[in-house]
């Protein structure tokens, strides 16, 4: 008989026969025990789906990966600690000194910062292209282009790109195509079905849906590419928590309902916002005057609840002060959670190819799951405060 000390340390085997749960179990592990010495010595022969160490996956993280793979219509999914981490992983794993990376001018600002600082330091040529002009892309692509990145719609200003055309042009040069699909999610757009080789999602946002998890995903349509990226993640020591994966799995179950509500309420609120005299323009792919609208109608199945508001030159300087009148909307970064958010976003400093002609401050709005009437009233309060500020400063 083992001592009490040993009995405390050893977990007894319990039968799972006859037990089932609709929720996914949380398997936490760093060490994976092996039946014998031979099994340990040959652990690398288990393949990419085998278990050898917690960093490379648990049943909880693998369940999330598989669910995303099905939604993306891909071959394999890998998880990263954040959406930004997923993007930088792809770029670092695929690019080497002398290679060229093509980025849309509307790319997520932290990706631009990473490319300009870190990829440039590694001797990787970073070139920006007009997201709405495939001829500009062709003109800027060199002989060593390795990866063409797409973000559709574009960060803050919502330009929709012609992914099928871009993929054809990139593949003709022997380059891979990656797409940041965080705005649409695979429920509204499937980049792999439109020519992309890699699709990245910021799971932090709509997938999680509750603003309490940081995570990203990388889905590929080629298993060999997936194995290469998995090995790179392992060498970098990058993994995700099983607890966080379980929270994202829970969020995915309601994502379709939340997205449908977000889009419906966004459409209604946008109709009212556009009528306000202080508003110059609303940027939302579902609107006919939004850049790339025809492409959105052709390729997308729907919209999300994120849009941007451009104010008149007279109103723009007073938006920040008026935001303090909001009571339902929360001032904060990110989107896709249960709470509605507003975030003032500077644009001009993050454009080098396609000049931004509107006011430099664009207000990004994300619709949550609060009552539609409450959100409408909060926006009414905001615009009333904005008008008061304009009168006070003599710009009304």
mmCIF file of C-alpha atoms in Angstrom, residues 142-323:
data_model
loop_
_atom_site.group_PDB
_atom_site.id
_atom_site.type_symbol
_atom_site.label_atom_id
_atom_site.label_comp_id
_atom_site.label_asym_id
_atom_site.label_seq_id
_atom_site.Cartn_x
_atom_site.Cartn_y
_atom_site.Cartn_z
ATOM 1 C CA UNK A 142 8.822 42.284 -57.177
ATOM 2 C CA UNK A 143 10.538 39.037 -58.127
ATOM 3 C CA UNK A 144 10.895 37.941 -54.502
ATOM 4 C CA UNK A 145 7.344 38.494 -53.313
ATOM 5 C CA UNK A 146 6.549 35.688 -50.901
ATOM 6 C CA UNK A 147 3.376 36.762 -49.111
ATOM 7 C CA UNK A 148 0.495 39.060 -50.068
ATOM 8 C CA UNK A 149 -1.631 40.128 -47.110
ATOM 9 C CA UNK A 150 -5.286 41.103 -47.312
ATOM 10 C CA UNK A 151 -7.438 42.744 -44.656
ATOM 11 C CA UNK A 152 -10.983 43.018 -45.912
ATOM 12 C CA UNK A 153 -12.655 45.225 -44.935
ATOM 13 C CA UNK A 154 -9.718 47.435 -44.045
ATOM 14 C CA UNK A 155 -8.952 48.576 -40.542
ATOM 15 C CA UNK A 156 -11.147 51.544 -39.510
ATOM 16 C CA UNK A 157 -11.956 52.783 -43.041
ATOM 17 C CA UNK A 158 -13.642 49.537 -44.165
ATOM 18 C CA UNK A 159 -12.376 49.125 -47.745
ATOM 19 C CA UNK A 160 -13.402 45.716 -49.171
ATOM 20 C CA UNK A 161 -10.741 44.067 -51.322
ATOM 21 C CA UNK A 162 -11.073 41.845 -54.391
ATOM 22 C CA UNK A 163 -9.588 38.741 -52.788
ATOM 23 C CA UNK A 164 -10.174 36.327 -55.722
ATOM 24 C CA UNK A 165 -8.388 38.683 -58.103
ATOM 25 C CA UNK A 166 -5.562 39.360 -55.633
ATOM 26 C CA UNK A 167 -5.102 35.621 -55.069
ATOM 27 C CA UNK A 168 -4.845 34.977 -58.808
ATOM 28 C CA UNK A 169 -2.223 37.696 -59.203
ATOM 29 C CA UNK A 170 -0.214 36.565 -56.171
ATOM 30 C CA UNK A 171 -0.255 32.888 -57.072
ATOM 31 C CA UNK A 172 0.979 33.734 -60.571
ATOM 32 C CA UNK A 173 4.106 35.151 -58.866
ATOM 33 C CA UNK A 174 4.457 32.108 -56.627
ATOM 34 C CA UNK A 175 3.349 34.012 -53.518
ATOM 35 C CA UNK A 176 1.023 32.876 -50.766
ATOM 36 C CA UNK A 177 -2.035 34.903 -49.756
ATOM 37 C CA UNK A 178 -3.070 35.538 -46.160
ATOM 38 C CA UNK A 179 -6.259 37.254 -45.037
ATOM 39 C CA UNK A 180 -7.282 38.857 -41.756
ATOM 40 C CA UNK A 181 -10.985 37.966 -41.503
ATOM 41 C CA UNK A 182 -11.720 39.269 -38.003
ATOM 42 C CA UNK A 183 -14.428 41.773 -39.049
ATOM 43 C CA UNK A 184 -16.540 39.264 -40.965
ATOM 44 C CA UNK A 185 -15.755 35.942 -39.224
ATOM 45 C CA UNK A 186 -16.208 32.765 -41.301
ATOM 46 C CA UNK A 187 -19.960 33.148 -40.846
ATOM 47 C CA UNK A 188 -19.947 36.088 -43.249
ATOM 48 C CA UNK A 189 -16.879 35.429 -45.402
ATOM 49 C CA UNK A 190 -14.704 32.402 -46.142
ATOM 50 C CA UNK A 191 -11.343 33.611 -47.508
ATOM 51 C CA UNK A 192 -10.020 30.109 -48.228
ATOM 52 C CA UNK A 193 -12.950 29.535 -50.587
ATOM 53 C CA UNK A 194 -12.031 32.763 -52.402
ATOM 54 C CA UNK A 195 -8.382 31.988 -53.062
ATOM 55 C CA UNK A 196 -6.529 32.685 -49.812
ATOM 56 C CA UNK A 197 -4.001 30.154 -48.532
ATOM 57 C CA UNK A 198 -4.152 31.351 -44.926
ATOM 58 C CA UNK A 199 -6.903 32.986 -42.897
ATOM 59 C CA UNK A 200 -6.384 34.600 -39.511
ATOM 60 C CA UNK A 201 -9.112 35.393 -36.993
ATOM 61 C CA UNK A 202 -8.849 37.532 -33.898
ATOM 62 C CA UNK A 203 -10.742 35.129 -31.630
ATOM 63 C CA UNK A 204 -10.572 37.839 -28.976
ATOM 64 C CA UNK A 205 -13.502 39.506 -30.714
ATOM 65 C CA UNK A 206 -16.620 37.816 -32.119
ATOM 66 C CA UNK A 207 -15.565 34.218 -31.434
ATOM 67 C CA UNK A 208 -15.051 34.795 -27.725
ATOM 68 C CA UNK A 209 -17.808 37.398 -27.609
ATOM 69 C CA UNK A 210 -17.360 38.479 -24.002
ATOM 70 C CA UNK A 211 -14.256 40.704 -24.015
ATOM 71 C CA UNK A 212 -12.362 38.494 -21.580
ATOM 72 C CA UNK A 213 -9.993 36.333 -23.663
ATOM 73 C CA UNK A 214 -6.996 37.088 -25.867
ATOM 74 C CA UNK A 215 -6.534 34.562 -28.681
ATOM 75 C CA UNK A 216 -6.054 34.217 -32.420
ATOM 76 C CA UNK A 217 -6.305 31.451 -34.990
ATOM 77 C CA UNK A 218 -4.463 30.508 -38.166
ATOM 78 C CA UNK A 219 -6.293 28.257 -40.637
ATOM 79 C CA UNK A 220 -4.665 26.881 -43.777
ATOM 80 C CA UNK A 221 -5.896 24.852 -46.687
ATOM 81 C CA UNK A 222 -2.643 22.905 -47.050
ATOM 82 C CA UNK A 223 -1.704 20.394 -44.349
ATOM 83 C CA UNK A 224 2.035 20.690 -45.025
ATOM 84 C CA UNK A 225 1.849 24.441 -44.440
ATOM 85 C CA UNK A 226 -0.076 23.754 -41.245
ATOM 86 C CA UNK A 227 2.622 21.375 -40.013
ATOM 87 C CA UNK A 228 5.295 23.977 -40.753
ATOM 88 C CA UNK A 229 3.430 26.679 -38.823
ATOM 89 C CA UNK A 230 2.775 24.311 -35.926
ATOM 90 C CA UNK A 231 6.480 23.519 -35.664
ATOM 91 C CA UNK A 232 7.302 27.231 -35.720
ATOM 92 C CA UNK A 233 4.830 27.930 -32.909
ATOM 93 C CA UNK A 234 6.460 25.161 -30.891
ATOM 94 C CA UNK A 235 9.959 26.514 -31.457
ATOM 95 C CA UNK A 236 8.753 29.933 -30.325
ATOM 96 C CA UNK A 237 7.155 28.393 -27.232
ATOM 97 C CA UNK A 238 3.749 29.851 -28.093
ATOM 98 C CA UNK A 239 0.605 28.148 -26.871
ATOM 99 C CA UNK A 240 -2.799 28.979 -25.421
ATOM 100 C CA UNK A 241 -4.542 28.105 -22.179
ATOM 101 C CA UNK A 242 -7.097 25.308 -22.178
ATOM 102 C CA UNK A 243 -9.283 27.473 -19.927
ATOM 103 C CA UNK A 244 -9.219 30.287 -22.483
ATOM 104 C CA UNK A 245 -9.963 27.830 -25.291
ATOM 105 C CA UNK A 246 -13.001 26.593 -23.368
ATOM 106 C CA UNK A 247 -14.267 30.172 -23.040
ATOM 107 C CA UNK A 248 -13.894 30.710 -26.779
ATOM 108 C CA UNK A 249 -15.678 27.412 -27.456
ATOM 109 C CA UNK A 250 -18.554 28.637 -25.299
ATOM 110 C CA UNK A 251 -18.623 31.925 -27.182
ATOM 111 C CA UNK A 252 -18.715 30.244 -30.593
ATOM 112 C CA UNK A 253 -22.013 28.588 -29.679
ATOM 113 C CA UNK A 254 -23.795 31.954 -29.668
ATOM 114 C CA UNK A 255 -21.715 33.731 -32.314
ATOM 115 C CA UNK A 256 -24.278 33.358 -35.108
ATOM 116 C CA UNK A 257 -27.040 34.808 -32.932
ATOM 117 C CA UNK A 258 -24.885 37.680 -31.713
ATOM 118 C CA UNK A 259 -23.628 38.558 -35.184
ATOM 119 C CA UNK A 260 -27.135 38.576 -36.634
ATOM 120 C CA UNK A 261 -28.340 40.883 -33.856
ATOM 121 C CA UNK A 262 -25.257 43.105 -34.102
ATOM 122 C CA UNK A 263 -25.717 43.566 -37.849
ATOM 123 C CA UNK A 264 -29.457 44.234 -37.619
ATOM 124 C CA UNK A 265 -29.105 46.833 -34.881
ATOM 125 C CA UNK A 266 -26.083 48.413 -36.592
ATOM 126 C CA UNK A 267 -28.100 48.862 -39.792
ATOM 127 C CA UNK A 268 -30.950 50.565 -37.922
ATOM 128 C CA UNK A 269 -28.660 52.860 -35.937
ATOM 129 C CA UNK A 270 -26.639 53.758 -39.025
ATOM 130 C CA UNK A 271 -29.805 54.972 -40.744
ATOM 131 C CA UNK A 272 -30.290 57.475 -37.931
ATOM 132 C CA UNK A 273 -26.610 58.407 -37.640
ATOM 133 C CA UNK A 274 -26.403 59.268 -41.336
ATOM 134 C CA UNK A 275 -29.203 61.802 -40.912
ATOM 135 C CA UNK A 276 -27.280 63.804 -38.333
ATOM 136 C CA UNK A 277 -25.899 67.071 -39.795
ATOM 137 C CA UNK A 278 -22.616 66.604 -37.907
ATOM 138 C CA UNK A 279 -21.901 63.360 -39.804
ATOM 139 C CA UNK A 280 -20.061 63.530 -43.111
ATOM 140 C CA UNK A 281 -20.088 59.814 -43.843
ATOM 141 C CA UNK A 282 -20.593 56.353 -42.372
ATOM 142 C CA UNK A 283 -18.212 53.607 -43.499
ATOM 143 C CA UNK A 284 -19.861 50.184 -43.496
ATOM 144 C CA UNK A 285 -19.481 47.634 -46.320
ATOM 145 C CA UNK A 286 -23.244 47.075 -46.523
ATOM 146 C CA UNK A 287 -23.776 50.728 -47.530
ATOM 147 C CA UNK A 288 -23.790 51.419 -51.294
ATOM 148 C CA UNK A 289 -21.345 54.331 -50.949
ATOM 149 C CA UNK A 290 -18.843 52.425 -48.800
ATOM 150 C CA UNK A 291 -15.589 51.565 -50.664
ATOM 151 C CA UNK A 292 -15.773 48.105 -52.211
ATOM 152 C CA UNK A 293 -19.508 47.663 -51.606
ATOM 153 C CA UNK A 294 -19.980 45.778 -54.883
ATOM 154 C CA UNK A 295 -17.284 43.307 -53.844
ATOM 155 C CA UNK A 296 -18.952 42.888 -50.458
ATOM 156 C CA UNK A 297 -22.250 42.056 -52.178
ATOM 157 C CA UNK A 298 -20.508 39.576 -54.466
ATOM 158 C CA UNK A 299 -18.383 37.702 -51.911
ATOM 159 C CA UNK A 300 -19.833 38.149 -48.412
ATOM 160 C CA UNK A 301 -22.822 36.475 -46.814
ATOM 161 C CA UNK A 302 -23.516 39.317 -44.397
ATOM 162 C CA UNK A 303 -22.065 42.055 -42.231
ATOM 163 C CA UNK A 304 -20.938 42.409 -38.646
ATOM 164 C CA UNK A 305 -21.756 45.128 -36.137
ATOM 165 C CA UNK A 306 -18.627 47.260 -36.578
ATOM 166 C CA UNK A 307 -18.684 50.495 -38.571
ATOM 167 C CA UNK A 308 -16.953 53.879 -38.623
ATOM 168 C CA UNK A 309 -18.296 57.421 -38.531
ATOM 169 C CA UNK A 310 -16.566 60.356 -40.229
ATOM 170 C CA UNK A 311 -17.630 63.754 -38.881
ATOM 171 C CA UNK A 312 -17.747 67.140 -40.553
ATOM 172 C CA UNK A 313 -14.709 69.396 -40.060
ATOM 173 C CA UNK A 314 -16.803 71.603 -37.751
ATOM 174 C CA UNK A 315 -17.899 68.717 -35.524
ATOM 175 C CA UNK A 316 -14.796 66.496 -35.454
ATOM 176 C CA UNK A 317 -12.760 68.509 -32.910
ATOM 177 C CA UNK A 318 -15.556 68.172 -30.335
ATOM 178 C CA UNK A 319 -16.316 64.450 -30.627
ATOM 179 C CA UNK A 320 -13.978 63.445 -27.786
ATOM 180 C CA UNK A 321 -15.669 65.791 -25.302
ATOM 181 C CA UNK A 322 -19.131 64.613 -26.386
ATOM 182 C CA UNK A 323 -18.154 60.965 -25.851
#
